[in-house]
Amino acid sequence: MPKVTLLTYTPEPERIIAAAAKLCYSASGVDALLDKLTPEKAAEFVEMLASMGHESPIEHASFTFGIEGVSRSLLAQITRHRIASFSVQSQRYVREKAFSYVTPPEIAADERAELLYRKAMENAIAAYDALADLLKEKHAARLMAEGVEEKAARRQAEKMAIEDARFVLPNAADTNLIVTMNARELRHFFRQRCCSRAQWEIRAVAREMLRQVLEVAPTLFAGAGPACVSGPCPEGKMTCGRMAEVRAEYEALREAAGHGRA
């Protein structure tokens, strides 16, 4: 399973958001506004913003997550959320020695499928190692012939070799990343990726991200989750048909996060 860690976030996010929104309509300075905002008043104001659909002030709060043990397939999906910052473990500079990989649950649940999948991963590992070693020796020999000292030549050759060897790595190869999103983009991310129609891996990551932000900003993310949590299902004919069940699931998630703060 992926490991998701909320690394850092804007201190007192709901208070900052409330102050930003109030500033637009107040002659008071920032310090004066903040002094008047108790946690309770900030929460009330954030609730009012949500009811009005006024989302721009929530961009002032941001959240940074460490996400580990996810597939390159997930990476391709999460980086489509462009209002975010990503730092990803590089296959170009990090040698994948007997790389770890993600196994889809449906494959893991079928003995024959799991065996076939494991063999495919083992073949990929063998091909990657063989290519990396072959190319490293080729590049090292050329560099030394050009006068580069052996130790430096082999160090350069390693980087050059894995840059090309990585092309045989599958989508299943795992990676680690750090991602930062502001609260508005996070809410959009949850609407898209907590949905039952989202791919299982990114759905699991999104749900865990939501669980963790609920613990530090419960009012801000009170209505967050798949679109059907706060309104009708937007999927039309493609709906999962489980709206009541999904709403109950995310209500339980919010309640659990609330108990975790008590």
PDB file of C-alpha atoms in Angstrom:
ATOM      1  CA  MET A   1       0.000   0.000   0.000  1.00  0.00           C
ATOM      2  CA  PRO A   2       1.177   3.563  -0.674  1.00  0.00           C
ATOM      3  CA  LYS A   3       2.560   5.561   2.233  1.00  0.00           C
ATOM      4  CA  VAL A   4       1.141   9.100   2.471  1.00  0.00           C
ATOM      5  CA  THR A   5       2.481  11.644   4.968  1.00  0.00           C
ATOM      6  CA  LEU A   6       1.291  15.212   5.464  1.00  0.00           C
ATOM      7  CA  LEU A   7       4.716  16.827   5.836  1.00  0.00           C
ATOM      8  CA  THR A   8       3.764  20.450   6.405  1.00  0.00           C
ATOM      9  CA  TYR A   9       0.953  22.926   5.814  1.00  0.00           C
ATOM     10  CA  THR A  10       0.080  26.585   6.251  1.00  0.00           C
ATOM     11  CA  PRO A  11      -0.192  27.238  10.000  1.00  0.00           C
ATOM     12  CA  GLU A  12      -3.773  27.989  11.086  1.00  0.00           C
ATOM     13  CA  PRO A  13      -5.022  27.567   7.519  1.00  0.00           C
ATOM     14  CA  GLU A  14      -8.655  28.413   8.248  1.00  0.00           C
ATOM     15  CA  ARG A  15      -7.701  31.602  10.116  1.00  0.00           C
ATOM     16  CA  ILE A  16      -5.445  32.736   7.241  1.00  0.00           C
ATOM     17  CA  ILE A  17      -8.193  32.046   4.694  1.00  0.00           C
ATOM     18  CA  ALA A  18     -10.797  33.929   6.737  1.00  0.00           C
ATOM     19  CA  ALA A  19      -8.451  36.903   7.131  1.00  0.00           C
ATOM     20  CA  ALA A  20      -7.722  36.965   3.400  1.00  0.00           C
ATOM     21  CA  ALA A  21     -11.423  36.940   2.558  1.00  0.00           C
ATOM     22  CA  LYS A  22     -12.349  39.592   5.140  1.00  0.00           C
ATOM     23  CA  LEU A  23      -9.511  41.862   3.996  1.00  0.00           C
ATOM     24  CA  CYS A  24     -11.248  42.337   0.637  1.00  0.00           C
ATOM     25  CA  TYR A  25     -14.139  44.138   2.343  1.00  0.00           C
ATOM     26  CA  SER A  26     -12.468  45.754   5.375  1.00  0.00           C
ATOM     27  CA  ALA A  27     -10.579  48.974   6.023  1.00  0.00           C
ATOM     28  CA  SER A  28      -8.692  47.235   8.844  1.00  0.00           C
ATOM     29  CA  GLY A  29      -5.092  46.114   8.561  1.00  0.00           C
ATOM     30  CA  VAL A  30      -4.005  42.484   8.470  1.00  0.00           C
ATOM     31  CA  ASP A  31      -2.927  42.349  12.128  1.00  0.00           C
ATOM     32  CA  ALA A  32      -6.241  43.786  13.311  1.00  0.00           C
ATOM     33  CA  LEU A  33      -8.196  41.266  11.277  1.00  0.00           C
ATOM     34  CA  LEU A  34      -6.150  38.348  12.602  1.00  0.00           C
ATOM     35  CA  ASP A  35      -6.513  39.541  16.197  1.00  0.00           C
ATOM     36  CA  LYS A  36     -10.302  39.379  15.918  1.00  0.00           C
ATOM     37  CA  LEU A  37     -10.361  35.901  14.357  1.00  0.00           C
ATOM     38  CA  THR A  38     -10.733  33.201  16.977  1.00  0.00           C
ATOM     39  CA  PRO A  39     -10.676  29.595  15.687  1.00  0.00           C
ATOM     40  CA  GLU A  40     -14.467  29.498  16.032  1.00  0.00           C
ATOM     41  CA  LYS A  41     -15.005  32.725  14.063  1.00  0.00           C
ATOM     42  CA  ALA A  42     -12.542  31.582  11.398  1.00  0.00           C
ATOM     43  CA  ALA A  43     -14.411  28.282  11.019  1.00  0.00           C
ATOM     44  CA  GLU A  44     -17.735  30.115  10.691  1.00  0.00           C
ATOM     45  CA  PHE A  45     -16.302  32.367   7.996  1.00  0.00           C
ATOM     46  CA  VAL A  46     -14.827  29.447   6.052  1.00  0.00           C
ATOM     47  CA  GLU A  47     -18.233  27.739   6.174  1.00  0.00           C
ATOM     48  CA  MET A  48     -19.827  30.891   4.788  1.00  0.00           C
ATOM     49  CA  LEU A  49     -17.291  31.031   1.963  1.00  0.00           C
ATOM     50  CA  ALA A  50     -18.110  27.435   1.070  1.00  0.00           C
ATOM     51  CA  SER A  51     -21.846  28.124   1.031  1.00  0.00           C
ATOM     52  CA  MET A  52     -21.256  31.077  -1.335  1.00  0.00           C
ATOM     53  CA  GLY A  53     -18.914  29.115  -3.601  1.00  0.00           C
ATOM     54  CA  HIS A  54     -16.253  31.800  -3.026  1.00  0.00           C
ATOM     55  CA  GLU A  55     -13.097  29.720  -3.437  1.00  0.00           C
ATOM     56  CA  SER A  56     -10.260  32.092  -4.342  1.00  0.00           C
ATOM     57  CA  PRO A  57      -9.329  32.909  -0.692  1.00  0.00           C
ATOM     58  CA  ILE A  58      -8.664  29.242   0.060  1.00  0.00           C
ATOM     59  CA  GLU A  59      -5.713  29.327  -2.335  1.00  0.00           C
ATOM     60  CA  HIS A  60      -3.735  31.019   0.457  1.00  0.00           C
ATOM     61  CA  ALA A  61      -3.436  27.731   2.358  1.00  0.00           C
ATOM     62  CA  SER A  62      -1.185  24.997   1.018  1.00  0.00           C
ATOM     63  CA  PHE A  63      -0.410  21.417   2.026  1.00  0.00           C
ATOM     64  CA  THR A  64       2.690  19.329   1.290  1.00  0.00           C
ATOM     65  CA  PHE A  65       2.638  15.522   1.201  1.00  0.00           C
ATOM     66  CA  GLY A  66       5.257  12.816   0.944  1.00  0.00           C
ATOM     67  CA  ILE A  67       3.930   9.937  -1.183  1.00  0.00           C
ATOM     68  CA  GLU A  68       5.963   6.737  -1.283  1.00  0.00           C
ATOM     69  CA  GLY A  69       5.676   3.343  -2.928  1.00  0.00           C
ATOM     70  CA  VAL A  70       3.399   4.352  -5.798  1.00  0.00           C
ATOM     71  CA  SER A  71       3.626   3.304  -9.432  1.00  0.00           C
ATOM     72  CA  ARG A  72       4.769   5.355 -12.386  1.00  0.00           C
ATOM     73  CA  SER A  73       1.193   4.883 -13.596  1.00  0.00           C
ATOM     74  CA  LEU A  74      -0.034   6.923 -10.625  1.00  0.00           C
ATOM     75  CA  LEU A  75       2.670   9.506 -11.315  1.00  0.00           C
ATOM     76  CA  ALA A  76       1.326  10.032 -14.829  1.00  0.00           C
ATOM     77  CA  GLN A  77      -2.134  10.697 -13.393  1.00  0.00           C
ATOM     78  CA  ILE A  78      -1.287  12.940 -10.450  1.00  0.00           C
ATOM     79  CA  THR A  79       0.929  15.248 -12.504  1.00  0.00           C
ATOM     80  CA  ARG A  80      -2.076  16.088 -14.672  1.00  0.00           C
ATOM     81  CA  HIS A  81      -3.124  18.284 -11.762  1.00  0.00           C
ATOM     82  CA  ARG A  82      -1.061  21.201 -12.978  1.00  0.00           C
ATOM     83  CA  ILE A  83      -1.730  23.712 -10.182  1.00  0.00           C
ATOM     84  CA  ALA A  84       0.681  21.856  -7.937  1.00  0.00           C
ATOM     85  CA  SER A  85       4.401  21.396  -7.335  1.00  0.00           C
ATOM     86  CA  PHE A  86       6.053  17.995  -7.717  1.00  0.00           C
ATOM     87  CA  SER A  87       9.480  16.597  -6.870  1.00  0.00           C
ATOM     88  CA  VAL A  88       9.916  13.008  -8.040  1.00  0.00           C
ATOM     89  CA  GLN A  89      12.606  10.378  -7.521  1.00  0.00           C
ATOM     90  CA  SER A  90      14.449  10.286 -10.840  1.00  0.00           C
ATOM     91  CA  GLN A  91      14.974   7.092 -12.836  1.00  0.00           C
ATOM     92  CA  ARG A  92      17.637   9.001 -14.746  1.00  0.00           C
ATOM     93  CA  TYR A  93      19.919   9.544 -11.745  1.00  0.00           C
ATOM     94  CA  VAL A  94      18.845   6.822  -9.292  1.00  0.00           C
ATOM     95  CA  ARG A  95      19.857   3.252 -10.165  1.00  0.00           C
ATOM     96  CA  GLU A  96      16.881   0.889  -9.848  1.00  0.00           C
ATOM     97  CA  LYS A  97      18.592  -2.087  -8.209  1.00  0.00           C
ATOM     98  CA  ALA A  98      16.071  -4.949  -8.149  1.00  0.00           C
ATOM     99  CA  PHE A  99      13.378  -2.273  -8.296  1.00  0.00           C
ATOM    100  CA  SER A 100      10.250  -2.542  -6.177  1.00  0.00           C
ATOM    101  CA  TYR A 101       6.962  -2.562  -8.003  1.00  0.00           C
ATOM    102  CA  VAL A 102       3.250  -2.155  -7.370  1.00  0.00           C
ATOM    103  CA  THR A 103       0.934  -5.133  -7.874  1.00  0.00           C
ATOM    104  CA  PRO A 104      -2.720  -4.350  -8.686  1.00  0.00           C
ATOM    105  CA  PRO A 105      -5.131  -6.059  -6.235  1.00  0.00           C
ATOM    106  CA  GLU A 106      -6.985  -7.883  -9.020  1.00  0.00           C
ATOM    107  CA  ILE A 107      -3.713  -9.463 -10.147  1.00  0.00           C
ATOM    108  CA  ALA A 108      -2.618 -10.269  -6.588  1.00  0.00           C
ATOM    109  CA  ALA A 109      -5.952 -12.034  -5.983  1.00  0.00           C
ATOM    110  CA  ASP A 110      -5.501 -14.439  -8.905  1.00  0.00           C
ATOM    111  CA  GLU A 111      -2.730 -17.028  -8.534  1.00  0.00           C
ATOM    112  CA  ARG A 112      -2.123 -17.491 -12.250  1.00  0.00           C
ATOM    113  CA  ALA A 113      -2.235 -13.775 -12.977  1.00  0.00           C
ATOM    114  CA  GLU A 114       0.127 -13.034 -10.085  1.00  0.00           C
ATOM    115  CA  LEU A 115       2.628 -15.637 -11.321  1.00  0.00           C
ATOM    116  CA  LEU A 116       2.569 -14.223 -14.857  1.00  0.00           C
ATOM    117  CA  TYR A 117       2.918 -10.681 -13.500  1.00  0.00           C
ATOM    118  CA  ARG A 118       5.837 -11.588 -11.222  1.00  0.00           C
ATOM    119  CA  LYS A 119       7.675 -13.236 -14.119  1.00  0.00           C
ATOM    120  CA  ALA A 120       7.174 -10.121 -16.230  1.00  0.00           C
ATOM    121  CA  MET A 121       8.647  -7.981 -13.435  1.00  0.00           C
ATOM    122  CA  GLU A 122      11.600 -10.361 -12.990  1.00  0.00           C
ATOM    123  CA  ASN A 123      12.278 -10.223 -16.741  1.00  0.00           C
ATOM    124  CA  ALA A 124      12.179  -6.426 -16.649  1.00  0.00           C
ATOM    125  CA  ILE A 125      14.591  -6.347 -13.704  1.00  0.00           C
ATOM    126  CA  ALA A 126      16.996  -8.700 -15.505  1.00  0.00           C
ATOM    127  CA  ALA A 127      16.837  -6.701 -18.732  1.00  0.00           C
ATOM    128  CA  TYR A 128      17.365  -3.409 -16.898  1.00  0.00           C
ATOM    129  CA  ASP A 129      20.389  -4.709 -14.979  1.00  0.00           C
ATOM    130  CA  ALA A 130      21.937  -6.281 -18.096  1.00  0.00           C
ATOM    131  CA  LEU A 131      21.469  -3.125 -20.159  1.00  0.00           C
ATOM    132  CA  ALA A 132      22.795  -0.876 -17.393  1.00  0.00           C
ATOM    133  CA  ASP A 133      25.901  -3.028 -16.918  1.00  0.00           C
ATOM    134  CA  LEU A 134      26.582  -3.365 -20.644  1.00  0.00           C
ATOM    135  CA  LEU A 135      26.172   0.344 -21.335  1.00  0.00           C
ATOM    136  CA  LYS A 136      28.208   1.300 -18.279  1.00  0.00           C
ATOM    137  CA  GLU A 137      31.190  -0.732 -19.475  1.00  0.00           C
ATOM    138  CA  LYS A 138      30.880   0.700 -22.982  1.00  0.00           C
ATOM    139  CA  HIS A 139      30.750   4.316 -21.763  1.00  0.00           C
ATOM    140  CA  ALA A 140      33.517   3.791 -19.192  1.00  0.00           C
ATOM    141  CA  ALA A 141      35.867   2.349 -21.814  1.00  0.00           C
ATOM    142  CA  ARG A 142      35.240   5.272 -24.154  1.00  0.00           C
ATOM    143  CA  LEU A 143      35.711   7.871 -21.398  1.00  0.00           C
ATOM    144  CA  MET A 144      38.962   6.300 -20.188  1.00  0.00           C
ATOM    145  CA  ALA A 145      40.215   6.158 -23.770  1.00  0.00           C
ATOM    146  CA  GLU A 146      39.533   9.910 -23.903  1.00  0.00           C
ATOM    147  CA  GLY A 147      41.745  10.401 -20.840  1.00  0.00           C
ATOM    148  CA  VAL A 148      39.203  10.497 -18.017  1.00  0.00           C
ATOM    149  CA  GLU A 149      40.467   8.987 -14.746  1.00  0.00           C
ATOM    150  CA  GLU A 150      38.938   5.518 -14.151  1.00  0.00           C
ATOM    151  CA  LYS A 151      36.935   6.340 -11.019  1.00  0.00           C
ATOM    152  CA  ALA A 152      35.422   9.454 -12.579  1.00  0.00           C
ATOM    153  CA  ALA A 153      34.809   7.622 -15.856  1.00  0.00           C
ATOM    154  CA  ARG A 154      32.857   4.867 -14.140  1.00  0.00           C
ATOM    155  CA  ARG A 155      30.813   7.401 -12.165  1.00  0.00           C
ATOM    156  CA  GLN A 156      29.887   9.265 -15.354  1.00  0.00           C
ATOM    157  CA  ALA A 157      29.284   6.004 -17.218  1.00  0.00           C
ATOM    158  CA  GLU A 158      26.806   4.825 -14.560  1.00  0.00           C
ATOM    159  CA  LYS A 159      24.632   7.909 -15.052  1.00  0.00           C
ATOM    160  CA  MET A 160      24.819   7.635 -18.824  1.00  0.00           C
ATOM    161  CA  ALA A 161      23.915   3.939 -18.731  1.00  0.00           C
ATOM    162  CA  ILE A 162      20.830   4.152 -16.501  1.00  0.00           C
ATOM    163  CA  GLU A 163      19.501   7.067 -18.541  1.00  0.00           C
ATOM    164  CA  ASP A 164      18.905   4.613 -21.415  1.00  0.00           C
ATOM    165  CA  ALA A 165      18.388   1.384 -19.448  1.00  0.00           C
ATOM    166  CA  ARG A 166      15.348   2.907 -17.694  1.00  0.00           C
ATOM    167  CA  PHE A 167      13.358   2.643 -20.932  1.00  0.00           C
ATOM    168  CA  VAL A 168      12.617  -1.026 -20.160  1.00  0.00           C
ATOM    169  CA  LEU A 169      11.165  -0.233 -16.724  1.00  0.00           C
ATOM    170  CA  PRO A 170       7.391  -0.849 -16.541  1.00  0.00           C
ATOM    171  CA  ASN A 171       4.609   1.397 -15.271  1.00  0.00           C
ATOM    172  CA  ALA A 172       4.566  -0.877 -12.220  1.00  0.00           C
ATOM    173  CA  ALA A 173       8.003   0.322 -11.059  1.00  0.00           C
ATOM    174  CA  ASP A 174       7.480   2.252  -7.865  1.00  0.00           C
ATOM    175  CA  THR A 175       8.597   5.778  -7.063  1.00  0.00           C
ATOM    176  CA  ASN A 176       8.481   8.400  -4.330  1.00  0.00           C
ATOM    177  CA  LEU A 177       7.432  12.017  -4.620  1.00  0.00           C
ATOM    178  CA  ILE A 178       6.656  15.169  -2.698  1.00  0.00           C
ATOM    179  CA  VAL A 179       3.654  17.174  -3.820  1.00  0.00           C
ATOM    180  CA  THR A 180       2.318  20.550  -2.713  1.00  0.00           C
ATOM    181  CA  MET A 181      -1.169  21.814  -3.546  1.00  0.00           C
ATOM    182  CA  ASN A 182      -3.149  24.779  -2.342  1.00  0.00           C
ATOM    183  CA  ALA A 183      -6.488  24.041  -0.683  1.00  0.00           C
ATOM    184  CA  ARG A 184      -8.554  24.974  -3.718  1.00  0.00           C
ATOM    185  CA  GLU A 185      -6.647  22.585  -5.964  1.00  0.00           C
ATOM    186  CA  LEU A 186      -6.775  19.904  -3.271  1.00  0.00           C
ATOM    187  CA  ARG A 187     -10.576  20.139  -3.146  1.00  0.00           C
ATOM    188  CA  HIS A 188     -10.651  19.755  -6.949  1.00  0.00           C
ATOM    189  CA  PHE A 189      -8.206  16.840  -6.691  1.00  0.00           C
ATOM    190  CA  PHE A 190     -10.476  15.107  -4.162  1.00  0.00           C
ATOM    191  CA  ARG A 191     -13.542  15.620  -6.372  1.00  0.00           C
ATOM    192  CA  GLN A 192     -11.768  13.904  -9.253  1.00  0.00           C
ATOM    193  CA  ARG A 193      -9.664  11.237  -7.558  1.00  0.00           C
ATOM    194  CA  CYS A 194     -11.833  10.102  -4.635  1.00  0.00           C
ATOM    195  CA  CYS A 195     -14.535   9.154  -7.148  1.00  0.00           C
ATOM    196  CA  SER A 196     -15.278   5.445  -7.539  1.00  0.00           C
ATOM    197  CA  ARG A 197     -14.434   5.745 -11.230  1.00  0.00           C
ATOM    198  CA  ALA A 198     -10.881   6.909 -10.489  1.00  0.00           C
ATOM    199  CA  GLN A 199      -8.110   4.309 -10.787  1.00  0.00           C
ATOM    200  CA  TRP A 200      -7.792   2.292  -7.564  1.00  0.00           C
ATOM    201  CA  GLU A 201      -4.258   3.410  -6.649  1.00  0.00           C
ATOM    202  CA  ILE A 202      -4.750   7.156  -6.953  1.00  0.00           C
ATOM    203  CA  ARG A 203      -8.137   6.807  -5.256  1.00  0.00           C
ATOM    204  CA  ALA A 204      -6.449   5.208  -2.237  1.00  0.00           C
ATOM    205  CA  VAL A 205      -3.817   7.967  -2.148  1.00  0.00           C
ATOM    206  CA  ALA A 206      -6.436  10.735  -2.470  1.00  0.00           C
ATOM    207  CA  ARG A 207      -8.583   9.262   0.293  1.00  0.00           C
ATOM    208  CA  GLU A 208      -5.612   9.091   2.664  1.00  0.00           C
ATOM    209  CA  MET A 209      -4.592  12.666   1.791  1.00  0.00           C
ATOM    210  CA  LEU A 210      -8.141  13.781   2.593  1.00  0.00           C
ATOM    211  CA  ARG A 211      -8.160  11.891   5.888  1.00  0.00           C
ATOM    212  CA  GLN A 212      -4.995  13.678   6.971  1.00  0.00           C
ATOM    213  CA  VAL A 213      -6.045  17.213   5.985  1.00  0.00           C
ATOM    214  CA  LEU A 214      -9.375  16.722   7.757  1.00  0.00           C
ATOM    215  CA  GLU A 215      -7.417  16.365  10.985  1.00  0.00           C
ATOM    216  CA  VAL A 216      -5.787  19.798  10.633  1.00  0.00           C
ATOM    217  CA  ALA A 217      -8.420  21.789   8.695  1.00  0.00           C
ATOM    218  CA  PRO A 218     -11.797  20.094   9.326  1.00  0.00           C
ATOM    219  CA  THR A 219     -14.001  23.023   8.316  1.00  0.00           C
ATOM    220  CA  LEU A 220     -12.033  23.795   5.173  1.00  0.00           C
ATOM    221  CA  PHE A 221     -12.410  20.222   3.912  1.00  0.00           C
ATOM    222  CA  ALA A 222     -15.809  19.451   5.448  1.00  0.00           C
ATOM    223  CA  GLY A 223     -17.482  18.972   2.060  1.00  0.00           C
ATOM    224  CA  ALA A 224     -14.448  17.502   0.304  1.00  0.00           C
ATOM    225  CA  GLY A 225     -14.418  14.130  -1.399  1.00  0.00           C
ATOM    226  CA  PRO A 226     -15.963  12.833  -4.625  1.00  0.00           C
ATOM    227  CA  ALA A 227     -18.450  15.184  -6.268  1.00  0.00           C
ATOM    228  CA  CYS A 228     -21.444  13.138  -5.096  1.00  0.00           C
ATOM    229  CA  VAL A 229     -20.605  13.888  -1.441  1.00  0.00           C
ATOM    230  CA  SER A 230     -21.770  17.487  -1.780  1.00  0.00           C
ATOM    231  CA  GLY A 231     -24.043  17.312  -4.808  1.00  0.00           C
ATOM    232  CA  PRO A 232     -25.376  15.104  -7.599  1.00  0.00           C
ATOM    233  CA  CYS A 233     -23.154  12.597  -9.361  1.00  0.00           C
ATOM    234  CA  PRO A 234     -21.681  14.262 -12.482  1.00  0.00           C
ATOM    235  CA  GLU A 235     -20.840  10.996 -14.241  1.00  0.00           C
ATOM    236  CA  GLY A 236     -24.180  10.530 -16.006  1.00  0.00           C
ATOM    237  CA  LYS A 237     -24.466   7.067 -17.573  1.00  0.00           C
ATOM    238  CA  MET A 238     -21.073   6.181 -16.117  1.00  0.00           C
ATOM    239  CA  THR A 239     -22.204   6.615 -12.506  1.00  0.00           C
ATOM    240  CA  CYS A 240     -21.274   3.846 -10.072  1.00  0.00           C
ATOM    241  CA  GLY A 241     -24.806   3.966  -8.668  1.00  0.00           C
ATOM    242  CA  ARG A 242     -23.494   3.889  -5.076  1.00  0.00           C
ATOM    243  CA  MET A 243     -24.041   7.524  -4.081  1.00  0.00           C
ATOM    244  CA  ALA A 244     -25.648   6.778  -0.702  1.00  0.00           C
ATOM    245  CA  GLU A 245     -22.903   4.313   0.164  1.00  0.00           C
ATOM    246  CA  VAL A 246     -20.152   6.724  -0.888  1.00  0.00           C
ATOM    247  CA  ARG A 247     -21.681   9.569   1.124  1.00  0.00           C
ATOM    248  CA  ALA A 248     -21.840   7.337   4.196  1.00  0.00           C
ATOM    249  CA  GLU A 249     -18.201   6.324   3.688  1.00  0.00           C
ATOM    250  CA  TYR A 250     -16.971   9.924   3.599  1.00  0.00           C
ATOM    251  CA  GLU A 251     -19.188  10.978   6.483  1.00  0.00           C
ATOM    252  CA  ALA A 252     -17.530   8.208   8.522  1.00  0.00           C
ATOM    253  CA  LEU A 253     -14.126   9.491   7.383  1.00  0.00           C
ATOM    254  CA  ARG A 254     -14.937  12.996   8.622  1.00  0.00           C
ATOM    255  CA  GLU A 255     -16.232  11.678  11.928  1.00  0.00           C
ATOM    256  CA  ALA A 256     -13.111   9.532  12.439  1.00  0.00           C
ATOM    257  CA  ALA A 257     -10.871  12.529  11.757  1.00  0.00           C
ATOM    258  CA  GLY A 258     -12.870  14.521  14.309  1.00  0.00           C
ATOM    259  CA  HIS A 259     -12.403  11.831  16.949  1.00  0.00           C
ATOM    260  CA  GLY A 260      -8.688  11.783  16.130  1.00  0.00           C
ATOM    261  CA  ARG A 261      -8.434  15.467  17.121  1.00  0.00           C
ATOM    262  CA  ALA A 262     -10.313  15.049  20.397  1.00  0.00           C
TER     263      ALA A 262
END
